[in-house]
Amino acid sequence: MLVDIHDLLSPEGPIARRLEGYETRSQQVEMADAIERAMEKKGRLVVEAGTGVGKSFAYLIPAIKRIVEHEERILVVTNTINLQEQLIEKDIPLLNAVIPDEFTSVLVKGRGNYVSLRRLKLASERQDRLFPSNQARHSLHLIEDWAYKTQDGTLSTLPRLERPEVWDFAQSDTHNCMGRKCPSFGKCFYQMARRRMENGDLLVCNHALFFSDLALRERGVGFLPPYDHVILDEAHSAEEVASDHFGLSLSEGRISHLLRILYQPRRRKGFLTSLRLKDESTELIDRAIEQTMVCQDATKETFDGLLAWMKREGPKNGRIPVPNAAPNLLTEPMIALCKMLRLLREKAMEPDEYELNSYAQRAADIADDAKMLIAQDVKGCVYFLEGGEESSQASGTQASRSRRRLSLRCAAVDVAPLLKERLFGQEISVIMTSATLATGPNDFSHLTRRLGCEDAETLQLGSPFDHVSQMRIVVDRSICPPSHPNYVKQLAPRIEKLIDKTDGGTFILFTSFRMMDQIAEIIRPHLIERGHPMLVQGRDGRPGLLLKRFRDDERSVLLGTTSFWQGVDVRGRGLRNVIITRLPFEVPDRPLVEARHERITEQGENPFMTDQLPRAVIRFKQGVGRLIRSGTDTGLIAILDPRIVTKPYGKKFLAALPEGVLVEAITQEMEDA
């Protein structure tokens, strides 16, 4: 049976009959038609769909049409868990109900999300030798209780663990898999999910898994099955995620975690102490235990050497501009450990040989990553060191200082050539969509250039909401610019007055944690006096918990940075005031930003106009977009950065505001009203 897109989206269609309050939107139909055409010719299409367009239905319906009429496989890629859950739990089931033809949809997760019943049983049998603390054993028991009740066997339903590292002993692992020899193969959650994926028509996954798969395909070890079409939702995040996954990362925490699994010197426990060999010998086990301690020392010496170089002659931003800045003391000891673990594997009994295979592979990966990162063997990347700040730790009556764990990383400076080859160069259609992709009217040049799809067709669709009547925008041009030393001092009382004006229900968006924390301390007494609950990102819980608490009390005030500028949906009276403290320019000396700007300069272009300004405009649009999330929402946008009206580039930000909405200047009368 043919799928009629226009009938499905019509005012009297099957969706309207099933979905209460459904409204036909011309923008949604236009988007669906454009996607249908792009899929037909295996093209590339970029669509900016304003808030309220209903973009998920606009791409899901033509996707399902390709599935049922052409037996093709579609991959939908999102950046946030919230959108994945919406697609799998609400949107796709509804369309499955109104479209007579059958198709299957699968939420695809990485293997490490799944529990291995065999490994969990093994850990339980050895818990006294594996886990040194009562808290760790309690976490194991929580996993056991959950594992025999869960329907999908993934982390999404696992209760919070006091010792999250215990999950490592229970998770499914490629290098630890017995395949069909496994006694739990028939009820293995991962294998069942894998079969569903390989037989699925409509696959939904996140950006991280998708770009990780693209990177792995270069080595011939991709995870995802072949697909005919890709729909990249929340495509404004694609470049950043791709940059990470085409690079490398090695942290002290990752190495120490492996070594602690193998052996914990203080308590003399760990996997190696639980190991029994076929010939009952212990000499090689003892040597492997000694080697874990050698590797622990080598880890500390290597990272200490990098930190010492950084303090002595490195730039303040953590960037490492030269290869071999410090000696690589880690690769050789980790290779030696890997070899010992592989020797042990040959002498071990089932299932220990599989555990040893996995740990040996991890040691080999660490050795390779250390070599490539320190020698800077991955071309086209910027290298940098993160962490290392000192922190105070109280112990009884004494206080000691220790440094935070370090991570050595590299990220791809320009993902365009990589994506041009590995994604846009394939015989598939690629649809990219988000509410914020263009930097001005029909101007997608920044996105298409950065992703390597300059020949893509583009479509900009405005929101169906009446922003002129629903939104009020005010700008304070009397405040000093953010670079002025009195900016924070002038900012705080203005924020307090704006909160009073709407009696809370306020998001305050910052561009740095430092300024957010400063303002939080200044305005806290004012909010306490007026009975406004204050929620501060990074202090008062995870972002999801903060949002729940914000929604539960409509007089709340939430202070947030990066993650709260996008992907946050609060409808109704709960959010009626969004305060933008400053225009969201990236920090120019962040290593990736700095390297990107150097490359742009080498190409004879202006980094500010070519890159920094377009990114800031898109982030600004995301912040403004937090306010109006439905046709009945109303509220205030307050911009407390005078540069939007005093600097020539401010016109770019003003042009990005919803069409027709007047921008008012905050006056003394308005403040006193």
XYZ file of C-alpha atoms in Angstrom, residues 31-464:
434
model
C 9.435 19.824 4.956
C 8.039 16.310 4.425
C 7.762 16.914 0.657
C 11.355 18.177 0.469
C 12.643 15.139 2.384
C 10.674 12.767 0.146
C 12.324 14.309 -2.937
C 15.806 14.182 -1.368
C 15.397 10.507 -0.463
C 14.137 9.675 -3.920
C 17.308 10.992 -5.553
C 19.716 10.016 -2.714
C 20.480 13.699 -2.184
C 21.683 15.926 0.639
C 19.200 18.274 2.307
C 19.567 20.753 5.178
C 16.315 21.898 6.827
C 15.966 24.499 9.552
C 12.525 23.884 11.032
C 11.446 26.467 13.604
C 9.942 25.484 16.941
C 6.481 23.999 16.524
C 6.894 22.805 12.928
C 6.700 19.177 14.049
C 9.894 18.068 12.339
C 9.873 14.518 13.720
C 6.646 13.650 11.840
C 7.946 15.601 8.836
C 10.942 13.263 8.470
C 9.463 10.051 9.918
C 6.590 9.836 7.429
C 8.720 10.044 4.242
C 11.187 7.674 5.949
C 8.441 5.110 6.578
C 7.260 5.607 2.992
C 10.707 4.540 1.742
C 10.618 1.524 4.070
C 7.211 0.158 3.063
C 7.372 1.050 -0.638
C 11.045 0.343 -1.369
C 12.170 -1.962 1.484
C 14.986 0.400 2.454
C 16.567 0.941 5.874
C 16.541 4.361 7.530
C 18.870 5.575 10.284
C 17.613 8.425 12.497
C 20.373 10.030 14.566
C 19.678 12.378 17.495
C 21.965 14.093 19.988
C 19.804 13.880 23.116
C 18.221 10.991 24.999
C 14.996 12.989 25.362
C 14.440 13.098 21.607
C 15.292 9.402 21.199
C 12.710 8.529 23.851
C 10.110 10.768 22.197
C 10.666 9.068 18.839
C 10.648 5.490 20.158
C 7.951 5.811 22.811
C 5.522 8.286 21.215
C 6.002 9.364 17.597
C 6.919 6.074 15.909
C 4.271 3.980 17.752
C 1.598 6.508 16.715
C 2.668 6.326 13.058
C 2.854 2.541 13.302
C -0.771 2.590 14.383
C -2.053 4.825 11.557
C 0.008 3.350 8.687
C -1.392 -0.086 7.748
C 1.867 -1.470 6.391
C 4.153 -3.139 8.900
C 7.637 -1.890 9.689
C 9.979 -2.390 12.631
C 11.737 0.286 14.663
C 14.714 -0.274 16.972
C 16.521 1.960 19.460
C 20.197 1.153 18.912
C 22.591 1.429 21.847
C 26.279 0.690 22.234
C 27.229 -2.742 23.549
C 28.481 -1.411 26.889
C 24.902 -0.420 27.756
C 23.824 -4.075 28.050
C 24.228 -6.457 30.973
C 25.945 -9.819 30.426
C 24.173 -12.383 32.595
C 27.153 -14.727 32.357
C 29.651 -12.116 33.526
C 27.298 -10.940 36.268
C 27.005 -14.508 37.585
C 30.784 -14.888 37.500
C 31.279 -11.618 39.411
C 28.740 -12.699 41.999
C 30.542 -16.000 42.588
C 33.852 -14.163 43.119
C 32.610 -11.037 44.845
C 34.673 -11.535 48.009
C 37.893 -11.619 45.969
C 36.875 -8.954 43.437
C 35.299 -6.227 45.536
C 37.117 -4.774 48.536
C 34.256 -2.730 50.019
C 30.719 -3.318 51.263
C 29.532 -0.485 49.003
C 30.897 -2.260 45.916
C 29.242 -5.537 46.905
C 25.965 -3.709 47.562
C 26.153 -2.191 44.065
C 26.685 -5.680 42.639
C 23.586 -6.939 44.490
C 21.559 -4.034 43.070
C 22.629 -5.051 39.561
C 21.679 -8.674 40.296
C 18.222 -7.745 41.597
C 17.622 -5.557 38.551
C 19.072 -8.006 35.981
C 16.477 -10.682 36.613
C 13.545 -8.235 36.319
C 14.616 -5.908 33.500
C 12.945 -6.212 30.110
C 15.692 -4.674 27.967
C 18.835 -5.221 30.066
C 20.234 -1.715 29.476
C 21.635 0.958 31.753
C 18.613 3.198 31.140
C 16.570 1.243 33.706
C 19.377 0.353 36.137
C 19.020 2.011 39.576
C 21.760 4.429 40.561
C 24.802 2.589 41.938
C 26.884 3.744 44.875
C 29.919 2.301 43.059
C 29.275 2.746 39.305
C 32.588 1.050 38.450
C 31.079 -2.317 39.465
C 29.099 -2.217 36.200
C 32.367 -3.033 34.403
C 32.173 -6.596 35.743
C 28.635 -7.075 34.421
C 28.511 -5.254 31.095
C 28.537 -6.939 27.707
C 31.940 -6.715 26.035
C 33.033 -7.547 22.468
C 36.385 -9.028 23.501
C 34.814 -10.994 26.345
C 32.026 -12.621 24.353
C 31.743 -16.425 24.142
C 29.244 -16.192 21.296
C 27.102 -19.290 20.894
C 29.241 -21.131 23.455
C 27.900 -18.802 26.169
C 25.454 -20.553 28.541
C 23.334 -17.372 28.516
C 23.408 -16.889 24.721
C 19.712 -17.695 24.289
C 18.661 -14.965 26.703
C 21.506 -12.494 26.060
C 20.062 -8.985 25.987
C 22.760 -7.689 23.653
C 22.446 -10.548 21.144
C 18.670 -10.137 21.064
C 19.104 -6.394 20.509
C 21.687 -7.091 17.787
C 19.266 -9.388 15.942
C 16.513 -6.775 16.201
C 18.888 -4.142 14.819
C 20.008 -6.299 11.901
C 16.379 -6.993 11.001
C 15.110 -3.478 11.786
C 13.759 -1.058 9.210
C 13.899 2.198 11.171
C 16.919 2.476 13.466
C 17.307 5.263 16.034
C 20.691 5.991 17.635
C 22.638 8.917 19.080
C 25.288 11.130 17.480
C 28.087 9.569 19.530
C 27.370 6.029 18.321
C 26.875 7.182 14.725
C 30.146 9.118 14.449
C 32.010 6.436 16.377
C 30.745 3.943 13.779
C 31.918 6.223 10.946
C 35.380 6.396 12.530
C 35.524 2.608 13.064
C 34.471 1.840 9.480
C 37.839 3.166 8.337
C 39.320 0.151 10.155
C 36.666 -2.212 8.831
C 34.985 -2.733 12.209
C 31.765 -0.715 11.975
C 28.923 -1.483 14.355
C 25.816 -0.403 12.447
C 24.297 -2.478 9.618
C 24.108 -1.012 6.068
C 21.521 1.756 5.627
C 20.029 3.639 2.673
C 19.213 6.980 4.292
C 20.482 8.987 7.284
C 18.433 11.622 9.081
C 20.638 13.729 11.368
C 18.338 15.496 13.807
C 19.761 18.146 16.156
C 22.349 18.605 13.403
C 23.703 21.792 15.003
C 25.711 19.470 17.315
C 27.076 17.219 14.570
C 30.426 18.957 14.011
C 31.418 18.956 17.678
C 30.536 15.280 18.207
C 32.257 14.253 14.978
C 35.377 16.188 15.970
C 35.598 14.227 19.235
C 35.055 10.833 17.631
C 37.577 11.360 14.855
C 40.136 12.080 17.575
C 41.460 10.139 20.587
C 41.293 10.399 24.356
C 43.328 8.804 27.139
C 42.634 9.613 30.773
C 44.347 8.658 33.995
C 40.952 7.466 35.175
C 40.553 5.022 32.286
C 43.976 3.473 32.933
C 43.596 3.331 36.715
C 40.177 1.730 36.311
C 41.635 -1.158 34.315
C 44.535 -1.605 36.730
C 42.197 -1.549 39.756
C 40.047 -4.232 38.143
C 43.133 -6.386 37.776
C 44.619 -5.712 41.212
C 44.153 -3.362 44.178
C 47.403 -3.302 46.193
C 45.999 -1.905 49.437
C 43.406 -4.644 49.847
C 45.141 -7.258 47.741
C 41.996 -7.958 45.761
C 41.033 -7.891 42.116
C 40.551 -10.151 39.135
C 44.111 -11.509 39.166
C 43.773 -12.674 42.782
C 40.646 -14.635 41.822
C 42.332 -16.301 38.839
C 43.047 -20.050 38.829
C 45.135 -21.614 36.050
C 44.812 -25.102 34.570
C 48.209 -26.161 35.937
C 47.509 -24.415 39.279
C 50.739 -22.405 38.937
C 50.921 -18.868 40.348
C 54.252 -17.496 39.050
C 52.800 -15.780 35.958
C 49.881 -14.403 37.993
C 52.360 -12.885 40.471
C 54.351 -11.347 37.602
C 51.158 -9.874 36.107
C 50.250 -8.391 39.514
C 53.722 -6.817 39.736
C 53.300 -5.454 36.206
C 50.006 -3.734 37.098
C 51.916 -1.813 39.794
C 54.656 -0.964 37.278
C 51.945 0.350 34.935
C 50.388 2.394 37.741
C 53.748 4.089 38.394
C 54.286 4.580 34.654
C 50.872 6.204 34.341
C 51.631 8.695 37.090
C 55.099 9.462 35.740
C 53.822 9.979 32.188
C 50.994 12.316 33.149
C 53.141 14.112 35.733
C 55.699 14.656 32.970
C 53.058 16.146 30.673
C 51.777 18.403 33.453
C 55.313 19.527 34.350
C 55.988 20.384 30.689
C 52.730 22.310 30.568
C 53.600 24.343 33.661
C 57.156 24.912 32.497
C 56.698 25.888 28.855
C 53.182 25.052 27.678
C 50.396 27.550 26.970
C 47.836 28.261 29.685
C 44.972 26.748 27.674
C 46.418 23.221 27.909
C 47.264 22.915 24.231
C 50.289 20.767 23.330
C 51.628 22.199 20.050
C 54.613 19.850 19.673
C 54.971 16.049 19.610
C 56.792 14.213 22.418
C 56.484 17.116 24.840
C 57.141 14.604 27.619
C 58.540 11.051 27.537
C 56.100 8.248 26.817
C 56.799 5.962 29.783
C 53.463 4.171 29.450
C 53.344 2.301 26.139
C 56.064 -0.270 26.837
C 54.797 -1.287 30.320
C 51.242 -1.598 28.981
C 52.444 -3.769 26.083
C 54.266 -5.950 28.608
C 51.080 -6.243 30.687
C 49.090 -7.091 27.557
C 51.516 -9.903 26.692
C 51.327 -11.330 30.214
C 47.539 -11.284 30.165
C 47.561 -13.107 26.818
C 49.939 -15.726 28.222
C 47.601 -16.143 31.183
C 44.695 -16.518 28.777
C 46.364 -19.570 27.219
C 46.755 -21.184 30.634
C 43.367 -20.163 32.049
C 40.135 -22.131 32.149
C 36.813 -20.980 30.784
C 35.415 -18.406 31.323
C 38.563 -16.656 32.586
C 40.201 -16.842 29.167
C 37.501 -14.507 27.847
C 37.960 -12.040 30.726
C 41.715 -12.052 30.121
C 41.213 -11.496 26.400
C 39.186 -8.378 27.134
C 41.664 -6.973 29.663
C 44.594 -7.703 27.331
C 42.868 -5.811 24.524
C 42.224 -2.841 26.801
C 45.893 -2.763 27.768
C 46.868 -2.890 24.086
C 44.460 -0.044 23.267
C 45.904 2.097 26.063
C 49.445 1.407 24.794
C 48.447 2.407 21.231
C 46.534 5.506 22.315
C 49.429 6.721 24.490
C 51.846 6.275 21.599
C 49.655 8.087 19.050
C 48.706 10.921 21.417
C 52.180 11.688 22.743
C 53.835 11.343 19.311
C 50.879 13.214 17.739
C 50.445 10.600 15.015
C 46.785 11.421 14.225
C 46.951 14.003 11.467
C 44.642 16.993 11.287
C 44.075 17.094 15.056
C 44.772 19.559 17.848
C 46.303 18.031 20.995
C 45.647 19.189 24.543
C 45.737 18.263 28.220
C 42.673 18.642 30.428
C 42.424 18.596 34.237
C 45.307 18.843 36.671
C 43.811 21.567 38.853
C 44.564 21.206 42.535
C 41.776 20.465 44.994
C 41.644 20.336 48.775
C 40.809 17.139 50.585
C 40.094 16.989 54.292
C 41.253 13.934 56.214
C 40.459 14.016 59.909
C 42.024 17.202 61.245
C 44.407 17.591 58.325
C 43.833 18.982 54.867
C 45.849 17.854 51.870
C 45.975 19.017 48.292
C 45.829 16.724 45.298
C 45.447 17.354 41.591
C 42.458 16.305 39.567
C 42.980 13.505 37.079
C 44.327 14.405 33.690
C 43.107 13.527 30.211
C 45.275 13.675 27.110
C 43.116 14.303 24.061
C 43.137 15.175 20.413
C 40.228 16.368 18.286
C 39.818 16.813 14.540
C 40.201 20.494 13.653
C 38.254 20.204 10.393
C 35.771 17.338 10.023
C 34.615 18.430 6.567
C 37.089 16.284 4.547
C 36.357 13.257 6.748
C 32.575 13.593 6.460
C 32.796 14.365 2.755
C 34.513 11.022 2.234
C 32.832 8.783 4.808
C 29.289 10.164 4.868
C 28.460 12.473 1.979
C 30.537 10.427 -0.461
C 28.341 7.349 0.024
C 25.380 6.311 -2.150
C 22.813 7.284 0.494
C 20.625 10.278 1.174
C 21.587 12.492 4.118
C 18.982 14.755 5.730
C 20.169 17.270 8.358
C 17.658 19.176 10.452
C 17.353 21.307 13.571
C 15.544 24.409 14.774
C 18.812 26.370 14.522
C 21.124 25.840 11.549
C 21.120 29.076 9.529
C 22.941 32.247 10.586
C 20.561 34.529 8.676
C 17.783 34.409 6.080
C 18.534 31.310 3.952
C 22.211 31.455 4.968
C 23.433 27.921 5.714
C 26.955 28.542 4.413
C 28.659 28.130 7.793
C 27.105 24.726 8.508
C 27.510 23.260 5.024
C 31.132 24.374 4.826
C 32.049 23.061 8.283
C 30.412 19.669 7.578
C 31.684 19.321 4.008
C 28.342 19.333 2.183
C 28.458 22.625 0.278
C 26.325 21.157 -2.523
C 23.417 20.286 -0.213
C 19.971 21.704 -0.910
C 18.708 23.956 1.876
C 15.285 24.874 3.231
C 14.488 27.382 5.980
C 11.047 27.089 7.567
C 9.833 29.547 10.162
C 7.861 28.659 13.253
C 4.052 28.477 13.038
